């Protein structure tokens, strides 16, 4: 932008003035030009599918549509059918329980481990690396392995618990009882989610200046007081990120449940994710599948907005 | 983008590279983006992702294609992705010349009117067993032809039964007694799949149907006995409570590990069973509610259909010729033996039973087997889900058989 900084000759003052008026316009255009590819990308790969999904939820969209291209609009029929479906209401509850349970478990255990490992001791790096393993294993593989571990008759967990006298001969019906299966799924998902929480929170802990802790210990504050008054507040932005990202990936859970229980027994582990899958890809009713998908998007959107607001509040305080 | 039109003949107007690039960048799934088909080839979409199966398939395709001057190309995707892949291909007008679907998916594709009736492309379906015919038909029209079919039978551990001094059970009463007697230590008397998906539903049907159950009228009261039997087997401790999680593969694993003396399973497990040395096994018909009544197992397998191709009818005819050859008596018999399934031509099935005495029970069962979609057609996926919900809630003690079937009927009619 040399035009702005170069001194204008006195005789051409008017001309320079109009050039100066044009410059911000050009700058604005240029800015948009840089933003344009990103916008086009977003519109194409996020906006278009989103709009299509919303439109689809008002259409009678079946296999025939793929051959003829015709998808007649049917008003609120899909929405009514989905909301009248008991499975959907159940799945809504299961998804809520699954998400809240998973996040609570992942976060508390992840935070505990992060705090534990932020102290330096021998083998700390090695053990931390080992704890990362669940993160590296593909979700479906984890689920299949856990399915064996949780088998009621021959699973390792029951055998081990029985050996130490914690459970009777019968064992716990981890995956074969509707009352326990959702809890089992939550436990497995907690196991999968701990590394992510631990790593991010550990990173956050490293950012907290040591001096604060020194000052606190000089003031004579105990470990719990230090944790509450220094660690937690300083960690707040990181905690928001971990929880929101965790929420987004947990609420749409599908592969874990499909491989672990297929939604059973007796639909006790059906979530919004599995119901969408069932409606769209097994019953091939894409319209009703889209409805459930839209509900999922809506729930995620609400939390995304909350997240953005929380972040803005942080920026406002100059953090 | 006019050059991306639906024309299959508009080749050469735009350099192929540019079209490909445009397709990759802007229009995945848009019409006309598929590769131009070669007139000398016939393309097949199937689920032969397993190398051995893929190769075996190709051998038969080559054998049939060569004399016709045709090359056959397979596109193989996992079985559970066939339907969605085929739909995506249909929307871009690039569907293969032959589409191999699971029999239970055929009605939904036939209903789209995107399939050509087989007699219109000269495929001969006479001489097929009645059950095989019904597997490939929708609304009275034959859209698909199965080279071979399978069903379910009772596979038992010969040694354990001999030791216990019992013959393979033929009735439900005998089954319950035998299962109880065979349960000892780590071994359950009986194993079956009651998973809440296609596997479990497939295994429930022979019991449901043999009891007189009706998938079009689930709560007619006749199917309750089947639910009660399953419930009893688990309540007796003769079958593991984990059956609600086991798919057919898990059931076979349990059997091979010696943890089940009898199991319900299909002939596709035969290669695994034959390859192991620990357990001697034999096949018997599925027990029926009362002696003398015929077993009514479901018929399963894939059917080959010919998608409509109005731009190029010659391709449909080629596909028809290949199908005719694949379904000659000789080819069916050899194919059936290579995949342990029963050929669908009655004469080939007889020869198969003679040559494979160990699997003769399957060959016999197939003649009385029933197609899942014959009665409810495109409604099958919803009905299947409803049935799965019924046996799962009974096995986990949530509801009585009567309530479960009542609820299943409500679900099935709501989903229509």
XYZ file of C-alpha atoms in Angstrom:
735
model
C 0.000 0.000 0.000
C 2.554 2.551 -1.067
C -0.090 4.888 -2.515
C -1.207 5.942 0.913
C 2.148 6.643 2.420
C 3.695 8.469 -0.581
C 3.271 12.243 -0.218
C 0.900 13.685 -2.788
C 2.103 16.694 -4.833
C 0.338 19.873 -3.774
C -1.087 20.515 -7.227
C -2.884 17.169 -7.322
C -4.429 17.418 -3.870
C -7.951 16.722 -5.135
C -6.818 13.734 -7.101
C -4.943 12.363 -4.124
C -7.999 12.791 -1.992
C -10.149 10.725 -4.317
C -7.380 8.089 -4.512
C -7.351 7.967 -0.756
C -11.113 7.476 -0.869
C -10.752 4.595 -3.252
C -7.957 2.894 -1.341
C -10.066 1.615 1.571
C -12.561 0.290 -0.947
C -9.817 -1.567 -2.743
C -8.476 -2.783 0.530
C -11.911 -4.016 1.448
C -12.238 -5.816 -1.845
C -8.837 -7.365 -1.399
C -9.783 -8.580 2.042
C -12.899 -10.236 0.706
C -10.840 -11.776 -2.061
C -8.687 -13.478 0.552
C -11.733 -14.601 2.494
C -13.610 -15.752 -0.610
C -11.987 -19.202 -1.024
C -12.719 -20.023 2.591
C -16.287 -18.794 2.223
C -16.790 -20.730 -0.992
C -15.403 -23.827 0.684
C -17.683 -23.413 3.684
C -20.717 -22.807 1.496
C -19.998 -25.829 -0.660
C -19.009 -28.373 1.935
C -20.920 -27.185 5.003
C -23.687 -24.888 3.822
C -24.940 -27.011 0.945
C -25.222 -30.323 2.836
C -26.817 -28.497 5.759
C -29.460 -26.888 3.605
C -30.003 -30.124 1.689
C -30.496 -32.003 4.940
C -33.059 -29.508 6.150
C -34.945 -29.592 2.854
C -34.746 -33.385 2.785
C -36.488 -33.617 6.143
C -39.605 -32.164 4.511
C -39.505 -34.541 1.552
C -40.624 -38.070 0.897
C -37.101 -39.178 0.077
C -36.819 -42.874 -0.769
C -34.728 -45.161 -2.993
C -37.015 -44.174 -5.841
C -35.751 -40.616 -5.549
C -32.284 -41.742 -6.566
C -33.608 -43.199 -9.804
C -36.202 -40.606 -10.783
C -34.872 -37.530 -9.017
C -38.352 -36.885 -7.662
C -38.719 -36.186 -3.974
C -42.227 -34.844 -3.335
C -42.602 -32.484 -0.397
C -44.715 -33.929 2.376
C -44.832 -31.077 4.832
C -44.328 -32.095 8.432
C -45.032 -35.812 7.875
C -41.455 -36.915 8.547
C -41.193 -34.767 11.658
C -44.488 -36.046 12.996
C -43.521 -39.671 12.341
C -40.155 -39.287 14.038
C -41.499 -37.466 17.084
C -44.266 -40.053 17.453
C -41.686 -42.847 17.348
C -40.991 -44.100 20.884
C -37.529 -45.098 19.784
C -36.686 -41.458 19.092
C -37.755 -40.300 22.548
C -35.802 -43.144 24.143
C -32.777 -42.362 22.004
C -32.941 -38.716 23.042
C -32.714 -39.747 26.697
C -29.986 -42.280 26.056
C -27.974 -39.716 24.124
C -28.291 -37.222 26.978
C -27.251 -39.772 29.605
C -24.451 -41.110 27.430
C -23.077 -37.636 26.709
C -23.277 -36.285 30.238
C -21.888 -39.504 31.736
C -19.052 -39.735 29.241
C -18.052 -36.093 29.611
C -18.116 -36.209 33.411
C -16.004 -39.359 33.516
C -13.571 -38.375 30.798
C -13.078 -34.919 32.215
C -12.604 -35.750 35.892
C -10.291 -38.667 35.214
C -8.458 -36.748 32.471
C -7.972 -33.749 34.769
C -6.820 -35.898 37.680
C -4.264 -37.619 35.472
C -3.135 -34.318 33.961
C -2.559 -32.828 37.415
C -0.823 -35.996 38.527
C 1.547 -36.030 35.572
C 2.304 -32.318 35.725
C 4.515 -33.120 38.687
C 7.870 -34.419 37.531
C 8.830 -37.939 38.499
C 10.621 -40.903 37.006
C 8.859 -42.654 34.119
C 6.216 -39.918 33.999
C 6.796 -39.427 30.282
C 6.642 -43.137 29.570
C 3.442 -43.746 31.512
C 1.864 -40.716 29.868
C 2.723 -42.147 26.462
C 1.167 -45.488 27.393
C -2.007 -43.745 28.536
C -2.296 -42.260 25.053
C -2.782 -45.695 23.503
C -6.597 -45.760 23.576
C -6.507 -42.651 21.433
C -4.509 -44.385 18.727
C -6.780 -47.411 18.412
C -9.610 -47.034 15.889
C -12.989 -46.736 17.590
C -14.414 -49.899 16.019
C -11.405 -51.953 17.093
C -11.729 -50.702 20.669
C -15.413 -51.560 20.640
C -14.859 -55.081 19.359
C -12.162 -55.748 21.947
C -14.352 -54.362 24.718
C -17.229 -56.519 23.554
C -15.074 -59.543 24.337
C -13.842 -58.141 27.628
C -17.416 -57.416 28.740
C -18.859 -60.792 27.739
C -20.913 -62.073 30.626
C -19.703 -65.685 30.640
C -16.135 -65.603 29.467
C -15.224 -61.917 29.489
C -12.035 -60.896 31.205
C -13.709 -58.273 33.347
C -16.144 -60.663 35.006
C -13.459 -63.309 35.412
C -11.182 -60.793 37.102
C -13.915 -59.323 39.294
C -15.039 -62.799 40.297
C -11.473 -63.812 41.142
C -11.219 -61.031 43.703
C -14.695 -61.807 44.989
C -16.378 -58.622 43.806
C -19.089 -60.267 41.722
C -20.946 -63.580 42.055
C -20.377 -66.586 39.787
C -22.961 -65.273 37.298
C -21.014 -62.125 36.680
C -22.367 -58.731 35.746
C -24.463 -58.727 32.542
C -22.442 -55.817 31.132
C -23.872 -55.929 27.651
C -26.741 -58.403 27.941
C -28.988 -56.526 30.340
C -30.855 -53.404 29.256
C -30.297 -51.884 32.678
C -26.510 -52.103 32.474
C -25.659 -51.874 28.766
C -25.827 -48.084 28.527
C -23.572 -47.760 31.557
C -21.103 -50.175 29.947
C -21.115 -48.121 26.762
C -20.447 -44.993 28.831
C -17.553 -46.699 30.613
C -15.985 -47.765 27.331
C -16.401 -44.284 25.913
C -14.826 -42.776 29.028
C -11.845 -45.067 28.527
C -11.599 -43.892 24.920
C -11.933 -40.209 25.822
C -9.490 -39.971 28.734
C -6.326 -39.475 26.621
C -7.808 -36.548 24.727
C -8.863 -34.802 27.937
C -5.576 -35.580 29.620
C -3.400 -34.297 26.801
C -5.234 -31.021 26.310
C -5.547 -30.309 30.030
C -1.903 -31.257 30.580
C -0.953 -28.740 27.918
C -3.086 -26.137 29.671
C -1.433 -26.851 33.006
C 2.015 -26.255 31.515
C 0.927 -22.742 30.586
C 0.234 -21.693 34.180
C 3.199 -19.677 35.508
C 5.104 -21.474 38.266
C 5.425 -18.216 40.215
C 1.738 -18.315 41.031
C 2.182 -21.624 42.800
C 5.273 -20.361 44.610
C 3.385 -17.291 45.758
C 0.515 -19.478 46.896
C 2.753 -21.757 48.906
C 4.424 -18.705 50.511
C 0.958 -17.523 51.488
C 0.494 -20.904 53.101
C -2.328 -22.278 50.910
C -2.857 -26.037 50.867
C -3.058 -28.199 47.711
C -6.860 -28.105 47.482
C -6.961 -24.318 47.929
C -4.196 -23.903 45.322
C -6.082 -26.116 42.892
C -9.340 -24.220 43.386
C -7.942 -20.709 43.381
C -5.164 -20.992 40.810
C -5.298 -24.119 38.675
C -9.027 -24.167 37.885
C -9.443 -20.455 37.047
C -6.262 -20.366 34.961
C -7.376 -23.510 33.157
C -10.875 -22.239 32.396
C -10.394 -21.465 28.660
C -8.843 -24.882 28.080
C -11.624 -26.573 30.035
C -14.229 -24.901 27.817
C -12.480 -26.162 24.709
C -12.169 -29.711 26.022
C -15.775 -29.897 27.106
C -17.230 -28.418 23.936
C -15.124 -30.578 21.629
C -15.884 -33.596 23.783
C -19.579 -32.809 23.637
C -19.572 -32.528 19.859
C -17.872 -35.862 19.347
C -19.914 -37.676 21.995
C -23.394 -36.520 21.096
C -23.167 -37.938 17.581
C -21.789 -41.318 18.719
C -22.452 -44.138 16.252
C -19.559 -46.496 15.510
C -18.854 -47.376 19.131
C -22.473 -48.312 19.823
C -22.931 -50.231 16.573
C -19.875 -52.382 17.206
C -20.551 -52.811 20.923
C -24.272 -53.565 21.105
C -25.950 -52.634 17.774
C -28.280 -50.494 19.863
C -29.457 -53.441 21.972
C -30.311 -55.185 24.129
C -33.951 -54.198 23.763
C -32.997 -50.795 22.300
C -31.369 -49.764 25.567
C -28.343 -48.243 23.866
C -30.046 -46.578 20.917
C -28.814 -43.031 20.490
C -29.733 -40.311 18.020
C -26.770 -41.453 15.929
C -27.907 -45.066 15.678
C -31.514 -44.049 15.005
C -30.420 -41.854 12.080
C -28.352 -44.722 10.757
C -31.242 -47.142 11.126
C -33.779 -44.871 9.444
C -31.538 -43.749 6.596
C -29.448 -46.753 5.748
C -31.430 -49.774 6.893
C -34.995 -48.637 6.300
C -33.882 -46.333 3.469
C -36.271 -43.606 4.624
C -33.902 -40.719 4.076
C -36.508 -38.081 4.917
C -37.060 -39.368 8.451
C -33.331 -39.984 8.846
C -32.744 -36.334 7.963
C -35.142 -35.241 10.710
C -33.079 -36.968 13.385
C -29.907 -35.629 11.770
C -31.337 -32.112 11.966
C -32.170 -32.554 15.636
C -28.553 -33.560 16.229
C -27.305 -30.528 14.311
C -29.614 -28.279 16.294
C -28.352 -29.631 19.616
C -24.747 -29.208 18.505
C -25.459 -25.702 17.244
C -26.862 -24.634 20.604
C -23.690 -25.752 22.318
C -21.492 -24.174 19.651
C -23.209 -20.842 20.280
C -22.749 -21.216 24.039
C -19.090 -21.944 23.401
C -18.644 -18.879 21.214
C -20.328 -16.703 23.828
C -18.133 -18.096 26.561
C -15.072 -17.375 24.462
C -16.193 -13.857 23.697
C -16.574 -13.235 27.409
C -12.985 -14.371 27.826
C -11.722 -12.050 25.122
C -13.702 -9.217 26.637
C -11.752 -9.626 29.861
C -8.580 -9.338 27.869
C -7.544 -12.958 28.187
C -22.262 -26.924 -16.675
C -24.003 -28.154 -19.793
C -21.161 -30.502 -20.698
C -21.940 -32.529 -17.634
C -25.256 -33.601 -19.062
C -26.692 -37.074 -18.903
C -25.562 -38.068 -22.387
C -23.436 -41.164 -22.499
C -22.537 -40.580 -26.117
C -21.283 -37.014 -25.843
C -17.745 -38.221 -25.628
C -14.849 -36.195 -26.966
C -16.450 -32.777 -26.872
C -14.539 -31.927 -23.756
C -11.176 -33.472 -23.034
C -11.741 -36.363 -20.694
C -9.205 -34.952 -18.303
C -11.135 -31.727 -17.905
C -14.338 -33.591 -17.206
C -12.636 -35.789 -14.674
C -11.087 -32.780 -13.010
C -14.408 -30.960 -12.943
C -16.041 -34.060 -11.532
C -13.448 -34.458 -8.833
C -13.501 -30.828 -7.805
C -17.041 -29.623 -8.081
C -19.445 -32.379 -8.735
C -18.938 -35.674 -7.034
C -22.148 -37.528 -7.664
C -23.401 -35.335 -10.491
C -24.845 -37.008 -13.530
C -22.436 -37.851 -16.320
C -19.369 -37.946 -14.156
C -18.977 -41.679 -14.420
C -16.350 -43.188 -16.638
C -17.583 -43.920 -20.140
C -18.578 -47.564 -20.296
C -16.852 -49.772 -22.806
C -19.361 -51.612 -25.021
C -17.406 -54.850 -24.693
C -17.670 -55.042 -20.914
C -20.369 -55.924 -18.471
C -20.000 -54.339 -15.042
C -21.190 -55.949 -11.821
C -21.689 -54.391 -8.410
C -21.373 -57.039 -5.717
C -20.134 -57.610 -2.194
C -17.265 -59.967 -3.044
C -14.666 -57.939 -1.145
C -13.012 -61.075 0.149
C -10.121 -61.912 -2.202
C -10.945 -65.600 -2.491
C -14.590 -64.872 -3.244
C -13.683 -62.116 -5.684
C -11.355 -64.434 -7.589
C -13.848 -67.294 -7.611
C -16.502 -64.938 -8.941
C -14.197 -63.655 -11.647
C -13.498 -67.224 -12.784
C -17.197 -67.807 -13.398
C -17.665 -64.389 -14.993
C -14.750 -64.999 -17.366
C -16.020 -68.446 -18.236
C -19.361 -66.933 -19.229
C -18.085 -63.721 -20.773
C -15.405 -65.084 -23.093
C -17.644 -67.105 -25.442
C -19.889 -64.024 -25.722
C -16.930 -61.780 -26.470
C -17.540 -59.842 -23.255
C -15.312 -58.815 -20.415
C -16.892 -58.774 -16.966
C -15.688 -56.291 -14.397
C -16.558 -56.460 -10.719
C -16.959 -53.532 -8.402
C -17.027 -54.946 -4.888
C -18.022 -53.096 -1.723
C -18.868 -54.506 1.718
C -22.317 -56.092 1.853
C -23.835 -53.472 4.134
C -22.821 -50.721 1.715
C -24.230 -52.245 -1.449
C -27.603 -50.504 -1.198
C -26.249 -47.024 -0.542
C -23.515 -47.418 -3.164
C -26.070 -48.577 -5.738
C -28.340 -45.636 -4.928
C -25.504 -43.167 -5.315
C -24.582 -44.754 -8.638
C -28.217 -44.598 -9.747
C -28.407 -40.887 -9.022
C -25.379 -40.275 -11.234
C -26.731 -42.557 -13.952
C -23.702 -44.785 -13.642
C -25.220 -47.955 -12.232
C -23.503 -51.175 -13.227
C -25.052 -53.531 -15.794
C -25.637 -56.198 -13.156
C -26.535 -55.411 -9.585
C -26.107 -58.114 -6.962
C -28.262 -57.370 -3.927
C -29.199 -59.205 -0.800
C -32.552 -60.870 -1.399
C -34.166 -58.826 1.379
C -33.182 -55.585 -0.366
C -34.603 -56.459 -3.755
C -38.178 -55.139 -3.222
C -36.948 -51.666 -2.355
C -34.976 -51.512 -5.577
C -37.708 -53.106 -7.655
C -40.167 -50.540 -6.355
C -38.060 -47.721 -7.790
C -38.890 -49.060 -11.263
C -35.188 -48.832 -11.963
C -34.827 -52.567 -12.560
C -35.689 -54.424 -15.736
C -37.917 -57.508 -15.396
C -35.682 -60.477 -16.146
C -37.846 -61.951 -18.910
C -37.495 -58.663 -20.818
C -33.765 -59.280 -21.152
C -34.136 -62.952 -21.961
C -33.139 -64.495 -18.632
C -34.560 -67.960 -18.234
C -35.943 -68.508 -14.743
C -37.849 -71.710 -15.416
C -36.731 -74.683 -13.389
C -35.816 -72.589 -10.374
C -37.154 -73.778 -7.044
C -40.261 -71.924 -5.904
C -38.484 -70.469 -2.899
C -35.637 -69.154 -5.049
C -38.152 -67.573 -7.412
C -39.918 -65.780 -4.602
C -36.569 -64.484 -3.310
C -36.019 -62.632 -6.581
C -39.502 -61.384 -7.284
C -41.498 -58.330 -6.359
C -45.194 -57.843 -7.008
C -45.303 -60.999 -9.075
C -42.493 -59.988 -11.420
C -39.090 -61.658 -11.488
C -36.410 -58.976 -11.096
C -33.587 -60.962 -9.587
C -32.082 -64.400 -9.993
C -30.135 -66.206 -7.293
C -27.349 -68.549 -8.346
C -27.458 -70.230 -4.985
C -29.322 -69.798 -1.753
C -28.799 -70.611 1.871
C -30.858 -71.180 4.933
C -30.417 -72.154 8.543
C -30.081 -75.548 10.152
C -29.171 -77.124 13.451
C -25.447 -77.828 13.553
C -24.398 -80.100 16.397
C -21.296 -81.478 18.052
C -21.501 -85.197 17.238
C -19.217 -86.229 20.072
C -21.087 -84.402 22.814
C -24.430 -85.739 21.634
C -23.074 -89.263 21.461
C -21.599 -89.026 24.950
C -24.912 -87.815 26.312
C -26.677 -90.557 24.412
C -29.108 -88.330 22.566
C -30.107 -88.053 18.956
C -30.325 -84.633 17.272
C -33.608 -83.098 18.463
C -36.419 -82.829 15.931
C -39.083 -81.083 18.003
C -38.994 -78.085 20.310
C -39.652 -80.298 23.317
C -36.730 -82.501 22.423
C -34.596 -79.446 21.734
C -35.253 -78.009 25.186
C -34.579 -81.329 26.891
C -31.438 -81.995 24.848
C -30.090 -78.507 25.425
C -30.589 -78.886 29.156
C -28.880 -82.252 29.192
C -25.951 -81.029 27.130
C -25.304 -78.024 29.349
C -22.372 -78.794 31.592
C -19.427 -76.848 32.903
C -18.345 -74.279 30.362
C -20.540 -75.684 27.636
C -24.040 -74.489 26.887
C -26.406 -76.931 25.243
C -27.587 -74.463 22.655
C -26.386 -71.301 20.929
C -28.190 -68.955 18.586
C -27.967 -65.350 17.533
C -30.515 -62.936 18.997
C -28.690 -59.737 18.091
C -30.905 -56.742 17.291
C -29.974 -56.726 13.604
C -30.365 -58.810 10.458
C -28.481 -61.778 11.951
C -30.786 -62.155 14.928
C -33.932 -61.638 12.889
C -32.823 -64.246 10.357
C -32.339 -66.771 13.158
C -35.641 -65.963 14.815
C -37.684 -66.538 11.659
C -37.508 -70.371 11.471
C -38.963 -70.542 14.990
C -41.494 -67.779 14.393
C -42.680 -69.205 11.084
C -42.702 -72.834 12.144
C -44.953 -71.809 15.041
C -47.352 -70.286 12.525
C -46.235 -66.691 13.025
C -47.098 -64.190 10.342
C -44.905 -61.184 9.568
C -47.850 -59.317 8.056
C -49.895 -59.820 11.207
C -47.294 -60.117 13.929
C -49.703 -60.122 16.867
C -51.932 -62.898 15.526
C -50.921 -64.850 18.632
C -49.237 -67.652 16.715
C -45.662 -66.443 17.048
C -45.670 -66.241 20.841
C -44.575 -69.854 21.235
C -41.318 -69.073 19.401
C -40.515 -66.236 21.785
C -41.395 -68.480 24.711
C -39.023 -71.184 23.439
C -36.108 -68.765 23.165
C -36.931 -67.365 26.573
C -37.104 -70.868 28.086
C -33.752 -71.872 26.614
C -32.109 -68.870 28.251
C -34.074 -69.194 31.501
C -33.134 -72.886 31.755
C -29.508 -71.842 31.498
C -29.219 -73.955 28.343
C -28.269 -70.903 26.314
C -26.127 -67.991 27.356
C -27.790 -64.721 28.284
C -25.258 -63.147 25.936
C -27.179 -64.410 22.900
C -28.746 -60.936 22.725
C -25.305 -59.671 21.675
C -24.106 -62.524 19.517
C -24.179 -62.300 15.754
C -23.953 -65.469 13.674
C -20.170 -65.260 13.642
C -20.029 -65.154 17.455
C -22.321 -68.160 17.633
C -19.970 -70.098 15.389
C -16.985 -69.029 17.488
C -18.686 -70.356 20.612
C -19.443 -73.646 18.877
C -15.912 -74.067 17.562
C -14.510 -73.263 21.014
C -16.563 -76.113 22.411
C -18.780 -73.798 24.441
C -21.953 -74.830 22.672
C -23.108 -78.346 21.854
C -25.672 -77.263 19.264
C -26.159 -74.091 17.291
C -28.370 -72.548 14.684
C -26.256 -71.434 11.746
C -25.892 -71.398 7.998
C -23.769 -73.176 5.411
C -21.465 -70.155 5.022
C -19.815 -71.323 8.265
C -18.833 -74.621 6.671
C -15.338 -73.521 5.544
C -14.534 -72.429 9.107
C -16.052 -75.566 10.594
C -14.205 -77.854 8.182
C -10.910 -76.088 8.793
C -10.893 -76.681 12.553
C -9.906 -79.967 14.132
C -11.359 -79.720 17.637
C -15.027 -80.293 17.018
C -16.757 -82.944 14.929
C -19.988 -81.631 13.572
C -23.037 -82.618 11.580
C -26.086 -80.846 10.210
C -29.721 -81.551 11.040
C -32.952 -79.851 10.176
C -34.239 -77.124 12.482
C -36.508 -78.586 15.182
C -40.223 -77.899 14.720
C -42.973 -77.228 17.290
C -44.612 -80.628 16.765
C -43.371 -83.823 15.187
C -44.332 -84.215 11.559
C -44.685 -80.543 10.762
C -42.294 -79.155 8.174
C -39.615 -76.685 9.234
C -40.078 -73.228 7.709
C -36.657 -71.580 7.637
C -35.959 -68.300 5.832
C -34.285 -68.349 2.471
C -31.264 -66.118 2.125
C -28.678 -65.182 -0.401
C -28.017 -62.624 -3.060
C -29.909 -62.052 -6.265
C -28.612 -60.557 -9.488
C -30.716 -57.890 -11.131
C -30.418 -55.857 -14.305
C -30.844 -52.078 -13.867
C -32.641 -50.285 -16.678
C -30.380 -48.656 -19.214
C -32.582 -46.777 -21.666
C -29.598 -45.147 -23.389
C -28.056 -48.426 -24.354
C -30.428 -51.429 -24.385
C -27.675 -53.620 -25.831
C -25.946 -53.524 -22.475
C -29.063 -54.904 -20.781
C -29.159 -57.758 -23.276
C -25.479 -58.538 -22.636
C -26.148 -58.625 -18.916
C -29.030 -61.010 -19.546
C -26.808 -63.348 -21.549
C -24.198 -63.420 -18.795
C -26.894 -64.161 -16.198
C -28.229 -67.038 -18.290
C -24.792 -68.580 -18.484
C -24.052 -68.111 -14.780
C -27.282 -69.920 -14.016
C -26.762 -72.917 -16.251
C -27.122 -76.123 -14.293
C -23.415 -76.855 -14.423
C -22.300 -73.388 -13.377
C -24.833 -73.222 -10.572
C -23.706 -76.548 -9.209
C -20.023 -75.600 -9.281
C -20.704 -72.171 -7.833
C -22.855 -73.664 -5.078
C -20.057 -76.022 -4.140
C -17.479 -73.263 -4.065
C -19.527 -71.151 -1.627
C -21.282 -73.998 0.215
C -24.698 -72.735 -0.822
C -27.473 -74.676 -2.484
C -28.044 -74.174 -6.247
C -31.474 -72.819 -7.152
C -32.221 -75.011 -10.163
C -34.082 -77.975 -8.742
C -32.034 -80.453 -10.765
C -28.761 -78.827 -9.703
C -29.922 -78.844 -6.091
C -30.561 -82.593 -6.256
C -27.108 -83.214 -7.666
C -25.666 -80.971 -4.969
C -27.353 -82.928 -2.171
C -26.043 -86.171 -3.627
C -22.481 -84.908 -3.931
C -22.429 -83.217 -0.515
C -24.180 -85.584 1.868
C -22.999 -83.576 4.857
C -24.933 -80.547 3.641
C -27.945 -82.451 2.350
C -30.019 -81.060 5.227
C -29.585 -77.586 3.814
C -30.562 -78.687 0.322
C -33.757 -80.114 1.741
C -34.541 -77.112 3.939
C -34.222 -74.762 1.018
C -37.197 -76.351 -0.711
C -39.562 -75.375 2.129
C -37.769 -72.133 2.958
C -39.663 -68.892 2.759
C -38.628 -65.495 1.471
C -38.619 -62.694 4.023
C -40.086 -60.199 1.614
C -42.723 -62.313 -0.125
C -45.519 -60.988 2.090
C -44.475 -57.556 3.272
C -42.268 -56.520 0.340
C -40.677 -53.122 0.863
C -41.958 -53.083 4.430
C -39.463 -55.769 5.433
C -36.794 -53.556 7.058
C -39.408 -52.065 9.409
C -40.977 -55.455 10.154
C -37.534 -56.968 10.774
C -36.699 -54.204 13.256
C -40.008 -54.731 15.013
C -39.362 -58.471 15.364
C -35.858 -57.788 16.692
C -37.348 -55.465 19.289
C -39.790 -58.216 20.286
C -37.286 -61.010 20.922
C -34.808 -58.655 22.554
C -37.329 -57.340 25.039
C -38.563 -60.862 25.849
C -35.056 -62.305 26.282
C -34.030 -59.474 28.575
C -37.169 -59.950 30.626
C -38.715 -56.597 29.817
C -42.025 -57.849 28.456
C -44.054 -60.991 27.983
C -44.142 -62.617 24.533
C -47.702 -61.432 24.045
C -46.952 -57.796 24.867
C -43.783 -57.882 22.805
C -45.547 -59.027 19.651
C -48.364 -56.575 20.227
C -45.875 -53.751 20.420
C -43.984 -55.075 17.388
C -47.174 -54.957 15.323
C -47.745 -51.339 16.369
C -44.195 -50.431 15.371
C -44.521 -52.226 12.051
C -47.749 -50.467 11.119
C -46.479 -47.073 12.283
C -43.419 -47.404 10.079
C -45.406 -48.035 6.915
